[in-house]
Coordinates of N, CA and C in Angstrom, one line a residue:
X1 N -10.2 17.3 13.7 CA -10.7 16.5 12.6 C -10.1 15.1 12.6
X2 N -8.8 15.0 12.8 CA -8.1 13.7 12.9 C -8.7 12.9 14.1
X3 N -8.8 13.5 15.2 CA -9.3 12.9 16.4 C -10.8 12.4 16.2
X4 N -11.6 13.2 15.5 CA -13.0 12.8 15.3 C -13.0 11.6 14.3
X5 N -12.1 11.6 13.3 CA -12.1 10.5 12.4 C -11.6 9.2 13.1
X6 N -10.7 9.3 14.0 CA -10.2 8.2 14.8 C -11.3 7.6 15.7
X7 N -12.0 8.5 16.3 CA -13.1 8.1 17.2 C -14.2 7.4 16.3
X8 N -14.5 8.0 15.2 CA -15.5 7.4 14.3 C -15.1 6.0 13.8
X9 N -13.8 5.9 13.5 CA -13.3 4.6 13.0 C -13.4 3.6 14.1
X10 N -13.0 4.0 15.4 CA -13.1 3.1 16.5 C -14.5 2.6 16.7
X11 N -15.5 3.5 16.6 CA -16.9 3.1 16.8 C -17.3 2.1 15.7
X12 N -16.8 2.4 14.4 CA -17.2 1.5 13.3 C -16.6 0.1 13.6
X13 N -15.4 0.1 14.1 CA -14.7 -1.2 14.3 C -15.5 -2.0 15.4
X14 N -15.8 -1.2 16.5 CA -16.6 -1.9 17.6 C -17.9 -2.4 17.1
X15 N -18.6 -1.6 16.2 CA -19.9 -2.1 15.7 C -19.7 -3.3 14.8
X16 N -18.6 -3.2 14.0 CA -18.4 -4.4 13.1 C -18.1 -5.6 13.9
X17 N -17.3 -5.5 15.0 CA -17.0 -6.6 15.9 C -18.3 -7.2 16.5
X18 N -19.3 -6.3 16.6 CA -20.6 -6.7 17.2 C -21.5 -7.3 16.1
X19 N -21.0 -7.4 14.9 CA -21.8 -8.0 13.8 C -22.6 -7.1 12.9
X20 N -22.4 -5.8 13.1 CA -23.1 -4.8 12.3 C -22.5 -4.7 10.9
X21 N -23.3 -5.2 9.9 CA -22.9 -5.3 8.6 C -22.7 -3.9 7.9
X22 N -23.5 -2.9 8.3 CA -23.3 -1.6 7.8 C -22.0 -1.0 8.2
X23 N -21.5 -1.3 9.4 CA -20.2 -0.8 9.9 C -19.1 -1.5 9.0
X24 N -19.2 -2.8 8.7 CA -18.2 -3.4 7.8 C -18.2 -2.7 6.5
X25 N -19.4 -2.4 6.0 CA -19.5 -1.8 4.7 C -18.9 -0.4 4.7
X26 N -19.1 0.4 5.7 CA -18.6 1.7 5.8 C -17.0 1.7 5.9
X27 N -16.5 0.8 6.7 CA -15.0 0.6 6.8 C -14.5 0.3 5.4
X28 N -15.1 -0.6 4.7 CA -14.7 -1.0 3.4 C -14.7 0.2 2.4
X29 N -15.8 0.9 2.4 CA -16.0 2.1 1.5 C -15.0 3.2 1.8
X30 N -14.6 3.3 3.1 CA -13.6 4.4 3.5 C -12.2 4.0 3.0
X31 N -11.9 2.8 2.8 CA -10.5 2.4 2.5 C -10.3 1.6 1.2
X32 N -11.3 1.2 0.5 CA -11.1 0.3 -0.6 C -10.3 1.0 -1.7
X33 N -10.7 2.3 -2.0 CA -10.0 3.0 -3.1 C -8.5 3.2 -2.9
X34 N -8.2 3.6 -1.7 CA -6.7 3.8 -1.4 C -5.9 2.5 -1.4
X35 N -6.5 1.5 -0.9 CA -5.8 0.2 -0.9 C -5.6 -0.3 -2.3
X36 N -6.7 -0.2 -3.1 CA -6.7 -0.6 -4.5 C -5.6 0.2 -5.3
X37 N -5.6 1.5 -5.1 CA -4.6 2.3 -5.8 C -3.2 1.9 -5.4
X38 N -3.0 1.7 -4.1 CA -1.6 1.3 -3.7 C -1.2 0.0 -4.3
X39 N -2.0 -1.0 -4.2 CA -1.7 -2.3 -4.7 C -1.6 -2.3 -6.2
X40 N -2.2 -1.4 -6.9 CA -2.1 -1.2 -8.3 C -0.6 -1.1 -8.8
X41 N 0.2 -0.5 -7.9 CA 1.6 -0.2 -8.3 C 2.4 -1.5 -8.5
X42 N 1.8 -2.6 -8.1 CA 2.5 -3.9 -8.1 C 1.8 -5.0 -8.9
X43 N 0.7 -4.7 -9.5 CA -0.2 -5.7 -10.1 C 0.1 -5.7 -11.6
X44 N 0.0 -6.9 -12.2 CA 0.1 -7.1 -13.6 C -1.2 -6.7 -14.3
X45 N -2.3 -6.9 -13.6 CA -3.6 -6.8 -14.2 C -4.6 -6.2 -13.2
X46 N -5.7 -5.7 -13.8 CA -6.8 -5.2 -12.9 C -7.3 -6.4 -12.1
X47 N -7.5 -7.5 -12.6 CA -8.0 -8.7 -11.8 C -7.1 -9.0 -10.7
X48 N -5.8 -8.9 -10.9 CA -4.8 -9.1 -9.8 C -5.0 -8.1 -8.6
X49 N -5.1 -6.8 -9.0 CA -5.2 -5.8 -7.9 C -6.6 -6.0 -7.2
X50 N -7.6 -6.3 -8.0 CA -8.9 -6.6 -7.4 C -8.8 -7.8 -6.4
X51 N -8.1 -8.8 -6.8 CA -8.0 -10.0 -6.0 C -7.3 -9.7 -4.7
X52 N -6.1 -9.0 -4.8 CA -5.4 -8.6 -3.6 C -6.2 -7.8 -2.6
X53 N -6.9 -6.8 -3.2 CA -7.8 -5.9 -2.4 C -8.8 -6.7 -1.7
X54 N -9.5 -7.6 -2.5 CA -10.6 -8.4 -1.9 C -10.1 -9.3 -0.8
X55 N -9.0 -10.0 -1.0 CA -8.4 -10.9 0.0 C -8.0 -10.1 1.2
X56 N -7.4 -8.9 1.0 CA -7.0 -8.1 2.2 C -8.2 -7.7 3.1
X57 N -9.3 -7.3 2.4 CA -10.5 -7.0 3.2 C -11.1 -8.3 3.9
X58 N -11.2 -9.4 3.2 CA -11.7 -10.6 3.8 C -10.9 -11.0 5.0
X59 N -9.6 -10.9 4.8 CA -8.7 -11.3 6.0 C -8.9 -10.3 7.1
X60 N -8.9 -9.0 6.8 CA -9.1 -8.0 7.8 C -10.4 -8.2 8.6
X61 N -11.4 -8.4 7.9 CA -12.7 -8.6 8.6 C -12.8 -9.9 9.4
X62 N -12.2 -10.9 8.8 CA -12.2 -12.2 9.6 C -11.3 -12.1 10.8
X63 N -10.3 -11.3 10.8 CA -9.3 -11.2 11.9 C -9.5 -9.9 12.7
X64 N -10.6 -9.2 12.5 CA -10.8 -7.9 13.1 C -10.7 -8.0 14.6
X65 N -11.0 -9.1 15.3 CA -10.8 -9.2 16.7 C -9.3 -9.1 17.1
X66 N -8.4 -9.3 16.2 CA -7.0 -9.2 16.4 C -6.5 -7.8 16.3
X67 N -7.3 -6.9 15.7 CA -6.9 -5.5 15.6 C -6.6 -4.9 17.0
X68 N -5.4 -4.4 17.2 CA -5.1 -4.0 18.6 C -5.0 -2.4 18.8
X69 N -5.4 -1.7 17.8 CA -5.5 -0.2 17.9 C -4.1 0.4 18.1
X70 N -3.0 -0.3 17.9 CA -1.6 0.2 18.0 C -1.3 1.1 16.8
X71 N -2.0 0.9 15.7 CA -1.9 1.7 14.5 C -3.3 2.0 14.0
X72 N -3.4 2.8 13.0 CA -4.7 3.1 12.4 C -5.2 1.8 11.7
X73 N -6.5 1.8 11.5 CA -7.1 0.6 10.8 C -6.5 0.6 9.3
X74 N -6.3 1.8 8.7 CA -5.7 1.9 7.4 C -4.3 1.3 7.4
X75 N -3.5 1.6 8.3 CA -2.2 1.0 8.4 C -2.2 -0.5 8.5
X76 N -3.1 -1.0 9.4 CA -3.3 -2.4 9.6 C -3.8 -3.1 8.3
X77 N -4.7 -2.5 7.6 CA -5.3 -3.0 6.4 C -4.2 -3.0 5.3
X78 N -3.4 -1.9 5.2 CA -2.3 -1.9 4.2 C -1.3 -3.0 4.4
X79 N -1.0 -3.3 5.7 CA -0.1 -4.3 6.1 C -0.7 -5.7 5.5
X80 N -1.9 -5.9 5.7 CA -2.6 -7.1 5.3 C -2.5 -7.2 3.7
X81 N -2.8 -6.0 3.1 CA -2.7 -6.0 1.6 C -1.3 -6.3 1.1
X82 N -0.3 -5.7 1.7 CA 1.1 -5.9 1.3 C 1.4 -7.4 1.5
X83 N 1.0 -8.0 2.6 CA 1.3 -9.4 2.9 C 0.6 -10.3 1.9
X84 N -0.6 -10.0 1.5 CA -1.3 -10.7 0.4 C -0.6 -10.6 -0.9
X85 N -0.1 -9.4 -1.2 CA 0.6 -9.2 -2.5 C 1.9 -10.0 -2.4
X86 N 2.6 -9.9 -1.4 CA 3.9 -10.6 -1.2 C 3.7 -12.1 -1.3
X87 N 2.7 -12.6 -0.6 CA 2.4 -14.0 -0.6 C 2.1 -14.5 -2.0
X88 N 1.3 -13.8 -2.7 CA 1.0 -14.1 -4.1 C 2.2 -14.1 -5.0
X89 N 3.1 -13.1 -4.8 CA 4.3 -13.0 -5.6 C 5.2 -14.2 -5.3
X90 N 5.3 -14.6 -4.1 CA 6.2 -15.7 -3.7 C 5.6 -17.0 -4.4
X91 N 4.3 -17.1 -4.5 CA 3.7 -18.3 -5.2 C 3.9 -18.3 -6.7
X92 N 3.7 -17.1 -7.3 CA 3.7 -17.0 -8.7 C 5.0 -16.6 -9.3
X93 N 5.7 -15.6 -8.7 CA 7.0 -15.2 -9.2 C 7.8 -14.8 -8.0
X94 N 9.1 -14.9 -8.1 CA 9.9 -14.5 -7.0 C 9.8 -13.0 -6.8
X95 N 9.6 -12.5 -5.6 CA 9.4 -11.0 -5.3 C 10.4 -10.1 -6.0
X96 N 11.7 -10.5 -6.0 CA 12.7 -9.6 -6.6 C 12.6 -9.6 -8.2
X97 N 11.8 -10.4 -8.8 CA 11.7 -10.4 -10.3 C 10.5 -9.7 -10.8
X98 N 10.0 -8.7 -10.2 CA 8.8 -8.0 -10.7 C 9.2 -7.3 -12.0
X99 N 8.5 -7.5 -13.0 CA 8.8 -6.8 -14.3 C 8.4 -5.4 -14.3
X100 N 9.1 -4.5 -15.0 CA 8.7 -3.1 -15.1 C 7.3 -2.9 -15.6
X101 N 6.8 -3.7 -16.5 CA 5.5 -3.5 -17.0 C 4.4 -4.0 -16.1
X102 N 4.7 -4.5 -14.9 CA 3.7 -4.9 -14.0 C 3.2 -3.8 -13.1
X103 N 3.8 -2.6 -13.3 CA 3.3 -1.4 -12.5 C 2.5 -0.6 -13.4
X104 N 1.3 -0.2 -12.9 CA 0.4 0.6 -13.7 C 0.2 1.9 -12.9
X105 N 0.1 3.0 -13.6 CA -0.1 4.3 -13.0 C -1.4 4.9 -13.5
X106 N -2.1 5.6 -12.7 CA -3.3 6.3 -13.1 C -2.8 7.6 -13.8
X107 N -3.1 7.7 -15.1 CA -2.6 8.9 -15.8 C -3.7 9.9 -16.0
X108 N -4.6 10.1 -15.0 CA -5.7 11.0 -15.2 C -5.3 12.4 -14.8
X109 N -4.2 12.6 -14.0 CA -3.8 13.9 -13.6 C -3.0 14.7 -14.7
X110 N -3.3 15.9 -14.9 CA -2.7 16.7 -16.0 C -1.2 16.8 -15.9
X111 N -0.7 16.9 -14.6 CA 0.8 17.0 -14.4 C 1.5 15.8 -14.9
X112 N 0.8 14.7 -15.0 CA 1.4 13.4 -15.5 C 1.8 13.4 -16.9
X113 N 1.3 14.4 -17.7 CA 1.7 14.5 -19.1 C 3.1 15.1 -19.3
X114 N 3.6 15.7 -18.2 CA 4.9 16.3 -18.4 C 6.0 15.3 -18.5
X115 N 7.1 15.8 -19.1 CA 8.3 14.9 -19.3 C 8.9 14.4 -18.0
X116 N 8.9 15.3 -17.0 CA 9.5 15.0 -15.7 C 8.7 13.9 -15.0
X117 N 7.3 13.9 -15.2 CA 6.5 12.9 -14.6 C 6.7 11.6 -15.3
X118 N 6.9 11.6 -16.6 CA 7.1 10.4 -17.3 C 8.5 9.7 -16.9
X119 N 9.5 10.6 -16.7 CA 10.8 10.1 -16.2 C 10.7 9.5 -14.8
X120 N 9.9 10.2 -14.0 CA 9.7 9.8 -12.6 C 9.0 8.4 -12.6
X121 N 8.0 8.2 -13.3 CA 7.3 6.9 -13.4 C 8.2 5.8 -13.9
X122 N 9.0 6.1 -14.9 CA 9.9 5.2 -15.4 C 11.0 4.8 -14.4
X123 N 11.5 5.8 -13.7 CA 12.5 5.6 -12.6 C 11.9 4.7 -11.5
X124 N 10.7 5.0 -11.1 CA 10.1 4.2 -10.0 C 9.9 2.8 -10.4
X125 N 9.5 2.5 -11.7 CA 9.4 1.2 -12.2 C 10.7 0.4 -12.1
X126 N 11.8 1.1 -12.2 CA 13.1 0.5 -12.2 C 13.7 0.2 -10.9
X127 N 13.1 0.7 -9.8 CA 13.6 0.5 -8.5 C 13.4 -1.0 -8.1
X128 N 14.3 -1.6 -7.3 CA 14.1 -2.9 -6.8 C 12.8 -2.9 -5.9
X129 N 12.1 -4.0 -5.8 CA 10.8 -4.1 -5.1 C 10.9 -3.5 -3.7
X130 N 11.9 -3.8 -2.9 CA 11.9 -3.3 -1.5 C 12.0 -1.8 -1.5
X131 N 12.8 -1.2 -2.4 CA 12.9 0.3 -2.5 C 11.6 0.9 -3.0
X132 N 11.0 0.2 -4.0 CA 9.8 0.7 -4.6 C 8.6 0.7 -3.6
X133 N 8.5 -0.3 -2.8 CA 7.4 -0.4 -1.8 C 7.6 0.7 -0.8
X134 N 8.8 0.9 -0.2 CA 9.0 1.9 0.8 C 8.9 3.3 0.2
X135 N 9.4 3.5 -1.0 CA 9.3 4.8 -1.6 C 7.8 5.2 -1.8
X136 N 7.0 4.2 -2.3 CA 5.6 4.5 -2.5 C 4.8 4.7 -1.2
X137 N 5.1 3.9 -0.2 CA 4.4 4.0 1.1 C 4.8 5.4 1.7
X138 N 6.0 5.8 1.7 CA 6.4 7.0 2.3 C 6.1 8.3 1.5
X139 N 6.4 8.3 0.3 CA 6.2 9.5 -0.5 C 4.7 9.6 -1.0
X140 N 4.2 8.5 -1.6 CA 2.9 8.6 -2.2 C 1.8 8.4 -1.2
X141 N 2.0 7.6 -0.2 CA 0.9 7.3 0.8 C 1.1 8.0 2.1
X142 N 2.3 8.7 2.3 CA 2.6 9.5 3.4 C 2.6 8.7 4.7
X143 N 3.1 7.5 4.7 CA 3.3 6.8 5.9 C 4.6 7.1 6.6
X144 N 4.7 7.1 7.9 CA 5.9 7.4 8.6 C 6.8 6.2 8.5
X145 N 8.1 6.3 8.9 CA 9.0 5.2 8.9 C 8.6 4.2 9.9
X146 N 8.1 4.6 11.0 CA 7.6 3.7 12.1 C 6.4 2.9 11.5
X147 N 5.5 3.5 10.8 CA 4.4 2.7 10.2 C 4.9 1.7 9.2
X148 N 5.8 2.2 8.3 CA 6.3 1.3 7.3 C 7.0 0.1 7.9
X149 N 7.8 0.4 8.9 CA 8.5 -0.7 9.6 C 7.6 -1.7 10.1
X150 N 6.5 -1.3 10.7 CA 5.5 -2.2 11.3 C 4.8 -3.0 10.2
X151 N 4.5 -2.3 9.1 CA 3.8 -2.9 8.0 C 4.6 -4.0 7.3
X152 N 5.9 -3.8 7.1 CA 6.7 -4.7 6.3 C 7.5 -5.6 7.2
X153 N 7.6 -5.3 8.5 CA 8.4 -6.2 9.4 C 9.9 -5.9 9.3
X154 N 10.2 -4.6 9.3 CA 11.6 -4.2 9.3 C 11.8 -3.2 10.4
X155 N 13.0 -2.7 10.7 CA 13.2 -1.7 11.7 C 13.0 -0.3 11.0
X156 N 12.7 0.6 11.8 CA 12.5 2.0 11.4 C 13.8 2.5 10.7
X157 N 14.9 2.2 11.2 CA 16.2 2.5 10.6 C 16.4 1.9 9.2
X158 N 16.0 0.7 9.1 CA 16.0 0.0 7.8 C 15.2 0.7 6.8
X159 N 14.0 1.2 7.2 CA 13.1 1.9 6.3 C 13.7 3.2 5.8
X160 N 14.3 3.9 6.8 CA 15.0 5.2 6.4 C 16.2 4.9 5.4
X161 N 17.0 3.9 5.7 CA 18.1 3.5 4.8 C 17.6 3.2 3.4
X162 N 16.6 2.3 3.4 CA 16.1 1.9 2.1 C 15.5 3.1 1.3
X163 N 14.8 3.9 2.0 CA 14.2 5.1 1.3 C 15.4 6.0 0.8
X164 N 16.4 6.2 1.6 CA 17.5 7.0 1.2 C 18.2 6.5 -0.1
X165 N 18.4 5.1 -0.1 CA 18.9 4.5 -1.3 C 18.0 4.6 -2.5
X166 N 16.7 4.5 -2.3 CA 15.7 4.7 -3.3 C 15.8 6.1 -3.9
X167 N 15.9 7.1 -3.0 CA 16.0 8.5 -3.5 C 17.2 8.7 -4.3
X168 N 18.4 8.2 -3.8 CA 19.6 8.3 -4.6 C 19.5 7.7 -6.0
X169 N 18.9 6.5 -6.0 CA 18.8 5.8 -7.3 C 17.8 6.6 -8.2
X170 N 16.7 7.1 -7.6 CA 15.8 7.9 -8.4 C 16.4 9.1 -9.0
X171 N 17.3 9.8 -8.2 CA 18.0 11.0 -8.7 C 18.8 10.6 -9.9
X172 N 19.6 9.5 -9.8 CA 20.4 9.0 -10.9 C 19.6 8.7 -12.1
X173 N 18.5 7.9 -11.9 CA 17.7 7.5 -13.0 C 17.0 8.7 -13.7
X174 N 16.5 9.6 -13.0 CA 15.8 10.8 -13.6 C 16.7 11.7 -14.3
X175 N 17.9 11.8 -13.8 CA 18.9 12.8 -14.4 C 19.6 12.1 -15.7
X176 N 19.4 10.8 -15.8 CA 20.1 10.1 -17.0 C 19.4 10.5 -18.3

Protein backbone atom coordinates (compact mmCIF):
# COMPACT_ATOMS: atom_id res chain seq x y z
CA UNK A 1 0.00 0.00 0.00
CA UNK A 2 2.85 2.40 0.84
CA UNK A 3 4.63 1.53 -2.40
CA UNK A 4 1.44 2.07 -4.40
CA UNK A 5 0.91 5.47 -2.73
CA UNK A 6 4.52 6.43 -3.48
CA UNK A 7 4.14 5.40 -7.13
CA UNK A 8 0.86 7.31 -7.43
CA UNK A 9 2.45 10.38 -5.85
CA UNK A 10 5.41 10.13 -8.27
CA UNK A 11 2.99 9.97 -11.21
CA UNK A 12 1.08 12.98 -9.89
CA UNK A 13 4.29 14.97 -9.53
CA UNK A 14 5.37 14.06 -13.06
CA UNK A 15 1.96 15.06 -14.42
CA UNK A 16 2.06 18.30 -12.46
CA UNK A 17 5.52 19.04 -13.84
CA UNK A 18 4.01 18.54 -17.29
CA UNK A 19 1.41 21.21 -16.54
CA UNK A 20 -1.52 18.96 -15.61
CA UNK A 21 -3.67 21.17 -13.36
CA UNK A 22 -5.71 18.22 -12.06
CA UNK A 23 -2.48 16.62 -10.78
CA UNK A 24 -1.67 19.85 -8.90
CA UNK A 25 -5.15 19.82 -7.45
CA UNK A 26 -4.89 16.19 -6.35
CA UNK A 27 -1.52 16.77 -4.64
CA UNK A 28 -3.04 19.77 -2.91
CA UNK A 29 -6.11 17.83 -1.75
CA UNK A 30 -3.98 14.95 -0.46
CA UNK A 31 -1.83 17.18 1.77
CA UNK A 32 -3.66 20.43 2.58
CA UNK A 33 -5.45 19.22 5.73
CA UNK A 34 -2.35 17.68 7.32
CA UNK A 35 -0.20 20.73 6.60
CA UNK A 36 -2.91 23.09 7.86
CA UNK A 37 -3.34 21.09 11.09
CA UNK A 38 0.39 20.99 11.70
CA UNK A 39 0.89 24.72 11.11
CA UNK A 40 -2.13 25.40 13.34
CA UNK A 41 0.01 24.51 16.33
CA UNK A 42 1.99 27.72 15.79
CA UNK A 43 -0.55 30.20 14.45
CA UNK A 44 -2.24 33.06 16.28
CA UNK A 45 -5.26 33.00 14.01
CA UNK A 46 -7.05 31.02 11.36
CA UNK A 47 -5.98 33.56 8.75
CA UNK A 48 -2.32 33.08 9.70
CA UNK A 49 -2.44 29.28 9.35
CA UNK A 50 -4.33 29.66 6.06
CA UNK A 51 -1.69 32.07 4.81
CA UNK A 52 1.22 29.80 5.76
CA UNK A 53 -0.51 26.82 4.15
CA UNK A 54 -1.26 28.75 0.98
CA UNK A 55 2.28 30.14 0.72
CA UNK A 56 3.74 26.67 1.26
CA UNK A 57 1.70 25.23 -1.62
CA UNK A 58 2.44 28.16 -3.92
CA UNK A 59 6.15 27.79 -3.24
CA UNK A 60 6.02 23.99 -3.56
CA UNK A 61 4.28 24.14 -6.91
CA UNK A 62 6.48 26.92 -8.23
CA UNK A 63 9.60 24.99 -7.16
CA UNK A 64 8.31 21.51 -8.04
CA UNK A 65 11.15 21.06 -10.55
CA UNK A 66 13.54 21.19 -7.58
CA UNK A 67 11.83 18.28 -5.81
CA UNK A 68 14.50 15.57 -5.78
CA UNK A 69 12.56 12.50 -4.52
CA UNK A 70 15.06 12.14 -1.63
CA UNK A 71 12.10 12.36 0.73
CA UNK A 72 8.36 12.11 0.33
CA UNK A 73 6.45 15.01 -1.17
CA UNK A 74 4.76 15.46 2.22
CA UNK A 75 8.11 15.83 4.00
CA UNK A 76 9.27 18.31 1.38
CA UNK A 77 6.00 20.25 1.66
CA UNK A 78 6.14 20.31 5.48
CA UNK A 79 9.71 21.65 5.22
CA UNK A 80 8.46 24.47 3.02
CA UNK A 81 5.56 25.11 5.43
CA UNK A 82 7.93 25.23 8.41
CA UNK A 83 10.21 27.61 6.56
CA UNK A 84 7.27 29.88 5.69
CA UNK A 85 6.18 29.88 9.33
CA UNK A 86 9.70 30.59 10.60
CA UNK A 87 10.24 33.32 8.02
CA UNK A 88 6.99 34.99 9.04
CA UNK A 89 7.86 34.66 12.73
CA UNK A 90 11.24 36.31 12.14
CA UNK A 91 9.51 39.19 10.40
CA UNK A 92 6.70 39.71 12.91
CA UNK A 93 8.02 38.34 16.20
CA UNK A 94 11.21 36.68 17.25
CA UNK A 95 10.85 32.87 16.93
CA UNK A 96 11.73 32.25 20.59
CA UNK A 97 8.94 34.55 21.83
CA UNK A 98 5.89 32.59 20.69
CA UNK A 99 3.14 33.20 23.20
CA UNK A 100 1.30 30.28 24.79
CA UNK A 101 -2.02 31.47 23.43
CA UNK A 102 -0.73 31.30 19.86
CA UNK A 103 -1.20 27.54 19.78
CA UNK A 104 -4.63 26.21 18.97
CA UNK A 105 -5.70 22.60 19.33
CA UNK A 106 -8.58 20.84 17.67
CA UNK A 107 -10.76 19.82 20.61
CA UNK A 108 -13.12 17.58 18.64
CA UNK A 109 -11.74 14.29 19.98
CA UNK A 110 -13.52 12.93 23.10
CA UNK A 111 -10.23 11.98 24.78
CA UNK A 112 -9.32 15.64 24.76
CA UNK A 113 -11.91 16.30 27.48
CA UNK A 114 -9.83 14.39 30.00
CA UNK A 115 -7.68 16.14 32.59
CA UNK A 116 -4.52 14.44 31.34
CA UNK A 117 -5.14 15.73 27.82
CA UNK A 118 -5.68 19.26 29.14
CA UNK A 119 -2.41 19.01 31.11
CA UNK A 120 -0.59 17.66 28.04
CA UNK A 121 -1.85 20.52 25.82
CA UNK A 122 -0.84 23.04 28.43
CA UNK A 123 2.60 21.44 28.78
CA UNK A 124 3.17 21.42 25.00
CA UNK A 125 2.27 25.12 24.87
CA UNK A 126 4.98 25.79 27.45
CA UNK A 127 7.80 24.10 25.53
CA UNK A 128 10.35 26.34 23.82
CA UNK A 129 9.66 26.58 20.06
CA UNK A 130 12.49 24.25 18.96
CA UNK A 131 11.32 21.53 21.33
CA UNK A 132 7.67 22.09 20.46
CA UNK A 133 8.31 21.77 16.70
CA UNK A 134 10.36 18.59 17.04
CA UNK A 135 7.96 17.08 19.58
CA UNK A 136 4.95 17.70 17.33
CA UNK A 137 6.73 16.50 14.18
CA UNK A 138 7.93 13.29 15.84
CA UNK A 139 5.04 12.40 18.13
CA UNK A 140 1.98 13.91 16.44
CA UNK A 141 3.07 13.71 12.79
CA UNK A 142 5.19 10.53 13.10
CA UNK A 143 8.26 11.85 11.30
CA UNK A 144 11.58 10.09 11.84
CA UNK A 145 14.56 11.95 13.27
CA UNK A 146 16.22 11.82 9.85
CA UNK A 147 13.18 13.49 8.24
CA UNK A 148 12.97 16.11 11.00
CA UNK A 149 16.68 16.84 10.65
CA UNK A 150 16.24 17.38 6.92
CA UNK A 151 13.14 19.54 7.41
CA UNK A 152 14.60 21.91 9.98
CA UNK A 153 18.23 21.86 8.93
CA UNK A 154 19.76 20.16 11.98
CA UNK A 155 21.52 16.86 12.52
CA UNK A 156 19.65 13.69 13.36
CA UNK A 157 21.47 13.58 16.70
CA UNK A 158 20.31 17.12 17.49
CA UNK A 159 16.73 16.10 16.75
CA UNK A 160 17.02 13.17 19.16
CA UNK A 161 18.59 15.34 21.86
CA UNK A 162 15.98 18.08 21.54
CA UNK A 163 13.14 15.52 21.62
CA UNK A 164 14.67 13.89 24.71
CA UNK A 165 14.80 17.28 26.44
CA UNK A 166 11.23 18.02 25.37
CA UNK A 167 10.01 14.72 26.83
CA UNK A 168 11.83 15.40 30.10
CA UNK A 169 10.30 18.84 30.28
CA UNK A 170 6.84 17.49 29.44
CA UNK A 171 7.10 14.89 32.23
CA UNK A 172 7.95 17.64 34.70
CA UNK A 173 5.20 19.95 33.47
CA UNK A 174 2.48 17.25 33.39
CA UNK A 175 3.36 15.92 36.85
CA UNK A 176 3.38 19.40 38.42
